[in-house]
Short mmCIF file of C-alpha atoms in Angstrom, two decimals:
data_model
loop_
_atom_site.label_atom_id
_atom_site.label_comp_id
_atom_site.label_asym_id
_atom_site.label_seq_id
_atom_site.Cartn_x
_atom_site.Cartn_y
_atom_site.Cartn_z
CA MET T 1002 5.97 -20.93 31.96
CA ARG T 1003 6.35 -17.24 31.15
CA VAL T 1004 9.22 -15.17 29.76
CA ASN T 1005 10.15 -12.44 32.23
CA ALA T 1006 10.27 -8.80 31.18
CA GLU T 1007 14.06 -8.63 31.04
CA THR T 1008 14.35 -11.73 28.86
CA LEU T 1009 11.63 -10.47 26.52
CA ALA T 1010 13.26 -7.05 26.22
CA ALA T 1011 16.63 -8.64 25.45
CA GLY T 1012 15.10 -10.90 22.81
CA LEU T 1013 13.25 -8.05 21.16
CA ALA T 1014 16.41 -5.94 21.10
CA ALA T 1015 18.46 -8.77 19.59
CA ASP T 1016 15.96 -9.45 16.81
CA ARG T 1017 15.56 -5.75 16.06
CA ALA T 1018 19.32 -5.38 15.85
CA ARG T 1019 19.54 -8.42 13.58
CA VAL T 1020 16.99 -7.22 11.04
CA ASP T 1021 18.26 -3.62 11.24
CA ALA T 1022 21.80 -4.76 10.40
CA ARG T 1023 20.55 -6.70 7.40
CA LEU T 1024 18.41 -3.82 6.17
CA GLU T 1025 21.37 -1.44 6.51
CA ALA T 1026 23.52 -3.88 4.55
CA LEU T 1027 20.83 -4.19 1.87
CA PHE T 1028 21.01 -0.46 1.18
CA GLY T 1029 24.78 -0.49 1.28
CA GLU T 1030 25.24 -3.35 -1.17
CA ARG T 1031 24.89 -1.27 -4.32
CA GLY T 1032 24.98 2.32 -5.44
CA ALA T 1033 21.83 4.37 -5.72
CA ALA T 1034 20.60 5.32 -9.18
CA VAL T 1035 18.83 8.34 -7.65
CA PRO T 1036 20.45 9.37 -4.34
CA ARG T 1037 17.48 11.46 -3.21
CA LEU T 1038 15.08 8.56 -3.73
CA ASP T 1039 17.44 6.21 -1.92
CA ALA T 1040 17.71 8.65 0.99
CA ALA T 1041 13.91 8.88 1.23
CA MET T 1042 13.65 5.08 1.26
CA ARG T 1043 16.23 4.90 4.03
CA HIS T 1044 14.30 7.52 5.98
CA GLY T 1045 11.15 5.44 5.64
CA VAL T 1046 12.65 2.18 6.89
CA LEU T 1047 15.85 2.82 8.85
CA VAL T 1048 14.93 5.58 11.32
CA GLY T 1049 13.54 3.29 14.00
CA GLY T 1050 10.40 1.34 14.73
CA LYS T 1051 9.27 -1.60 16.83
CA ARG T 1052 10.17 -4.16 14.10
CA LEU T 1053 7.30 -6.22 15.43
CA ARG T 1054 6.63 -8.04 12.18
CA PRO T 1055 10.22 -9.26 11.70
CA VAL T 1056 10.28 -10.28 15.36
CA LEU T 1057 7.18 -12.39 14.71
CA VAL T 1058 8.83 -14.01 11.66
CA TYR T 1059 11.78 -15.03 13.83
CA ALA T 1060 9.64 -16.21 16.75
CA ALA T 1061 7.24 -18.27 14.62
CA GLY T 1062 10.05 -19.83 12.62
CA ARG T 1063 12.08 -20.73 15.69
CA ALA T 1064 9.00 -22.25 17.33
CA LEU T 1065 8.94 -24.80 14.51
CA GLY T 1066 12.70 -25.32 14.29
CA ALA T 1067 13.84 -22.86 11.58
CA ALA T 1068 17.35 -21.37 11.62
CA ASP T 1069 17.77 -17.61 11.90
CA ASP T 1070 19.70 -17.32 8.63
CA ALA T 1071 16.75 -18.79 6.73
CA LEU T 1072 14.37 -16.34 8.44
CA ASP T 1073 16.28 -13.19 7.53
CA ALA T 1074 14.85 -12.71 4.02
CA PRO T 1075 11.16 -12.95 5.01
CA ALA T 1076 11.86 -10.81 8.09
CA MET T 1077 13.36 -8.09 5.89
CA ALA T 1078 10.63 -8.41 3.27
CA ILE T 1079 7.76 -8.00 5.72
CA GLU T 1080 9.39 -4.93 7.28
CA LEU T 1081 9.96 -3.34 3.87
CA VAL T 1082 6.28 -3.80 2.99
CA HIS T 1083 5.29 -2.38 6.37
CA ALA T 1084 7.58 0.61 5.84
CA TYR T 1085 6.09 1.29 2.41
CA SER T 1086 2.62 1.17 3.91
CA LEU T 1087 3.52 3.75 6.55
CA VAL T 1088 5.10 6.10 4.00
CA HIS T 1089 1.90 6.03 1.94
CA ASP T 1090 -0.41 6.04 4.97
CA ASP T 1091 1.15 9.31 6.14
CA LEU T 1092 0.55 11.11 2.82
CA PRO T 1093 -1.80 14.12 2.68
CA ALA T 1094 -4.33 12.13 0.64
CA MET T 1095 -4.43 9.45 3.32
CA ASP T 1096 -3.91 10.21 7.04
CA ASP T 1097 -1.90 13.40 6.46
CA ASP T 1098 0.60 12.88 9.28
CA ASP T 1099 3.68 15.01 9.92
CA LEU T 1100 5.42 12.78 12.47
CA ARG T 1101 6.39 9.11 12.42
CA ARG T 1102 8.76 7.33 14.83
CA GLY T 1103 9.68 10.70 16.30
CA GLN T 1104 10.86 12.00 12.92
CA PRO T 1105 9.24 14.01 10.12
CA THR T 1106 7.29 11.74 7.81
CA VAL T 1107 8.88 11.06 4.43
CA HIS T 1108 6.73 13.54 2.52
CA LYS T 1109 7.66 16.21 5.09
CA ALA T 1110 11.37 15.38 5.11
CA TYR T 1111 11.48 15.29 1.29
CA ASP T 1112 8.32 15.98 -0.73
CA GLU T 1113 5.08 14.27 -1.60
CA ALA T 1114 6.13 12.89 -4.99
CA THR T 1115 9.37 11.51 -3.60
CA ALA T 1116 7.44 9.86 -0.75
CA ILE T 1117 5.10 8.14 -3.22
CA LEU T 1118 8.04 6.86 -5.23
CA ALA T 1119 9.93 5.79 -2.11
CA GLY T 1120 6.93 3.74 -0.98
CA ASP T 1121 6.64 2.16 -4.42
CA ALA T 1122 10.33 1.25 -4.40
CA LEU T 1123 10.22 -0.18 -0.87
CA GLN T 1124 7.37 -2.47 -1.85
CA ALA T 1125 9.22 -3.71 -4.93
CA LEU T 1126 12.40 -4.18 -2.90
CA ALA T 1127 10.52 -6.39 -0.44
CA PHE T 1128 9.59 -8.85 -3.17
CA GLU T 1129 13.09 -8.70 -4.64
CA VAL T 1130 14.62 -9.61 -1.28
CA LEU T 1131 12.25 -12.52 -0.80
CA ALA T 1132 12.54 -13.73 -4.41
CA ARG T 1133 16.35 -13.85 -4.16
CA SER T 1134 16.14 -16.38 -1.35
CA THR T 1135 16.48 -20.03 -2.35
CA HIS T 1136 13.90 -21.55 -0.06
CA PRO T 1137 12.00 -24.56 -1.43
CA ARG T 1138 8.67 -23.00 -0.40
CA LEU T 1139 9.48 -19.64 -1.97
CA ALA T 1140 6.35 -19.61 -4.14
CA ALA T 1141 4.09 -20.06 -1.12
CA MET T 1142 5.97 -17.35 0.72
CA LEU T 1143 5.62 -14.89 -2.16
CA VAL T 1144 1.89 -15.58 -2.41
CA THR T 1145 1.54 -15.10 1.36
CA LEU T 1146 3.20 -11.70 1.23
CA ALA T 1147 1.37 -10.56 -1.92
CA GLU T 1148 -2.05 -11.53 -0.61
CA ALA T 1149 -1.43 -9.83 2.73
CA ALA T 1150 -0.18 -6.62 1.12
CA GLY T 1151 -2.68 -6.25 -1.69
CA ARG T 1152 -6.31 -5.83 -2.64
CA ASP T 1153 -7.57 -8.53 -0.25
CA GLY T 1154 -5.27 -7.53 2.60
CA MET T 1155 -3.64 -4.35 3.82
CA VAL T 1156 -4.67 -2.15 0.89
CA ALA T 1157 -8.27 -3.28 1.28
CA GLY T 1158 -8.04 -2.34 4.94
CA GLN T 1159 -6.72 1.10 4.10
CA ALA T 1160 -9.62 1.63 1.70
CA LEU T 1161 -12.09 0.59 4.39
CA ASP T 1162 -10.36 2.88 6.87
CA LEU T 1163 -10.65 5.90 4.59
CA ALA T 1164 -14.30 5.13 3.88
CA ALA T 1165 -15.07 4.87 7.60
CA VAL T 1166 -13.92 8.41 8.49
CA GLY T 1167 -16.87 10.28 9.91
CA GLY T 1168 -19.02 7.16 9.84
CA HIS T 1169 -20.40 4.92 12.56
CA PRO T 1170 -19.44 1.30 11.93
CA ASP T 1171 -20.22 -1.31 14.56
CA VAL T 1172 -17.61 -3.41 16.35
CA ALA T 1173 -17.84 -6.21 13.77
CA ALA T 1174 -17.20 -3.81 10.87
CA LEU T 1175 -14.29 -2.24 12.73
CA ALA T 1176 -12.79 -5.69 13.34
CA THR T 1177 -13.12 -6.50 9.63
CA MET T 1178 -11.36 -3.27 8.67
CA HIS T 1179 -8.47 -3.81 11.09
CA GLY T 1180 -8.24 -7.48 10.21
CA HIS T 1181 -7.23 -6.27 6.77
CA LYS T 1182 -5.30 -3.07 7.49
CA THR T 1183 -3.23 -4.22 10.46
CA GLY T 1184 -3.94 -7.90 10.87
CA ALA T 1185 -3.06 -9.06 7.36
CA LEU T 1186 0.65 -8.26 7.64
CA ILE T 1187 0.85 -9.64 11.18
CA ARG T 1188 -0.70 -12.90 10.01
CA ALA T 1189 1.68 -12.94 7.04
CA ALA T 1190 4.68 -12.43 9.31
CA VAL T 1191 3.74 -15.41 11.44
CA ARG T 1192 2.93 -17.58 8.43
CA LEU T 1193 6.18 -16.67 6.66
CA GLY T 1194 8.18 -17.74 9.68
CA GLY T 1195 6.23 -20.99 9.84
CA LEU T 1196 6.68 -21.70 6.13
CA VAL T 1197 10.44 -21.45 6.48
CA ALA T 1198 10.26 -24.40 8.87
CA VAL T 1199 7.42 -26.67 7.71
CA ALA T 1200 5.29 -27.60 4.72
CA GLU T 1201 2.01 -25.87 3.95
CA THR T 1202 0.09 -28.96 5.07
CA ASP T 1203 1.53 -28.94 8.60
CA PRO T 1204 -1.42 -28.44 11.01
CA ARG T 1205 0.70 -26.22 13.24
CA LEU T 1206 0.44 -23.49 10.59
CA ALA T 1207 -3.30 -23.33 11.26
CA ALA T 1208 -2.60 -22.92 14.99
CA LEU T 1209 -0.16 -20.12 14.19
CA ASP T 1210 -2.76 -18.43 12.01
CA ASP T 1211 -5.34 -18.52 14.80
CA TYR T 1212 -2.72 -16.99 17.09
CA ALA T 1213 -1.81 -14.30 14.56
CA ARG T 1214 -5.41 -13.36 13.85
CA ALA T 1215 -6.02 -12.76 17.55
CA ILE T 1216 -2.84 -10.79 18.25
CA GLY T 1217 -3.34 -8.68 15.13
CA LEU T 1218 -6.65 -7.38 16.44
CA ALA T 1219 -5.33 -7.05 20.00
CA PHE T 1220 -2.43 -4.99 18.66
CA GLN T 1221 -4.78 -2.60 16.86
CA ILE T 1222 -7.13 -2.24 19.81
CA HIS T 1223 -4.17 -1.34 22.02
CA ASP T 1224 -3.00 1.15 19.39
CA ASP T 1225 -6.44 2.78 19.61
CA VAL T 1226 -6.11 2.91 23.39
CA LEU T 1227 -2.63 4.45 23.18
CA ASP T 1228 -3.93 7.13 20.81
CA VAL T 1229 -6.19 8.22 23.67
CA THR T 1230 -3.92 7.65 26.66
CA GLY T 1231 -0.40 8.10 25.23
CA ASP T 1232 1.65 11.22 24.56
CA THR T 1233 3.33 12.30 21.36
CA ALA T 1234 6.88 12.04 22.74
CA THR T 1235 6.43 8.40 23.76
CA LEU T 1236 4.35 7.33 20.77
CA GLY T 1237 6.65 8.99 18.21
CA LYS T 1238 3.56 10.23 16.37
CA ALA T 1239 0.75 12.64 17.16
CA SER T 1240 -1.54 11.43 19.91
CA GLY T 1241 -5.28 12.06 19.64
CA ALA T 1242 -5.08 11.88 15.86
CA ASP T 1243 -7.95 9.41 15.48
CA ALA T 1244 -10.41 11.61 17.36
CA ALA T 1245 -9.23 14.69 15.47
CA ARG T 1246 -10.02 12.97 12.16
CA ASP T 1247 -13.33 11.54 13.42
CA LYS T 1248 -12.10 7.99 12.84
CA PRO T 1249 -13.98 5.13 14.49
CA THR T 1250 -11.95 3.34 17.17
CA TYR T 1251 -12.45 0.67 19.79
CA PRO T 1252 -12.42 3.14 22.70
CA SER T 1253 -15.06 5.24 20.94
CA LEU T 1254 -17.29 2.18 20.56
CA LEU T 1255 -16.51 0.21 23.71
CA GLY T 1256 -15.03 2.81 26.06
CA LEU T 1257 -11.43 2.62 27.30
CA GLU T 1258 -12.02 -0.17 29.78
CA GLY T 1259 -14.14 -2.13 27.33
CA ALA T 1260 -11.42 -1.85 24.68
CA ARG T 1261 -8.75 -2.98 27.14
CA ALA T 1262 -10.87 -5.91 28.21
CA ARG T 1263 -11.44 -7.01 24.61
CA ALA T 1264 -7.71 -6.81 23.88
CA GLY T 1265 -7.03 -8.96 26.94
CA GLU T 1266 -9.54 -11.56 25.79
CA LEU T 1267 -7.88 -11.74 22.39
CA VAL T 1268 -4.45 -12.27 23.93
CA GLU T 1269 -5.79 -15.21 25.93
CA GLU T 1270 -7.30 -16.64 22.74
CA ALA T 1271 -3.92 -16.27 21.03
CA VAL T 1272 -2.07 -18.02 23.85
CA ALA T 1273 -4.59 -20.88 23.86
CA ALA T 1274 -4.20 -21.35 20.10
CA LEU T 1275 -0.52 -22.16 20.56
CA ALA T 1276 -1.12 -25.36 22.56
CA PRO T 1277 -0.11 -27.67 19.65
CA LEU T 1278 3.36 -26.06 19.54
CA GLY T 1279 4.35 -26.95 23.10
CA GLU T 1280 7.27 -25.20 24.80
CA GLY T 1281 8.60 -23.86 21.53
CA ALA T 1282 5.73 -21.34 21.60
CA ILE T 1283 6.75 -19.68 24.88
CA PRO T 1284 8.33 -16.64 23.14
CA LEU T 1285 5.22 -16.25 20.98
CA LYS T 1286 3.08 -16.20 24.11
CA ALA T 1287 5.29 -13.49 25.58
CA LEU T 1288 4.92 -11.47 22.38
CA ALA T 1289 1.13 -11.80 22.57
CA ARG T 1290 1.15 -10.23 26.02
CA TYR T 1291 3.58 -7.55 24.85
CA MET T 1292 0.96 -6.47 22.31
CA ILE T 1293 -1.20 -4.95 25.05
CA GLU T 1294 1.52 -3.94 27.52
CA ARG T 1295 3.69 -1.77 25.25
CA ASP T 1296 3.67 2.03 25.61
CA HIS T 1297 4.17 2.84 21.91
#
């Protein structure tokens, strides 16, 4: 059984609206000590985005029986970490981007120092939001998010990415880099949703991790394809940026059709991994296919 396009679009919109409303409320709950910093943080997280990682938290949690209210905190936390990573990724010392989600990047809209501080504050806020929840597996959830965000996860991936500019890594090295930079937070999103519902020893968490590992790489490969085939207006960021910076990508190593084929293989691997979850995994399967069908 498959979810049709209209049902998937409606579900994505509903989950985006849910997490957006809670993020808006989070910033409205208390006054800002430094209004300019608060405004830069809002710009970094509230000006749009696919909200893919929160959507995965909700989908994974629901697949194992979790209630939406219990999934809100990890959904917000993962998006706040993702937002921080984009603010820092766009900085002149990193990818030096001027456009994100169709808007000026935070360091362009404000200034470089404010962008650094905004990213720092968004990361801290993510852990505050998660720590204030009262879930019995809170410790495991905090460790999951910290490991995915830090020196063995996303930050390690960013370091590998910067080191690879102008180089010629093979496909295996590229997969390792993206498994950290992009895949770590996607895997964390799926695991966080699962942990809301079941204990760490539940074997279905391993199935979810296999799924998340595959879709994380498929997502990045498709991003590489879109950087070649997409346009700036649709993407919300500059197209062709990877080639301009001499960054290694899947299309540059495998060709466009080879990259698309590899992404398709990974999606099928992800769908197969979900067999132990039964019909509850149908939305997750639809999200796996969305990874390589989206236009931005």
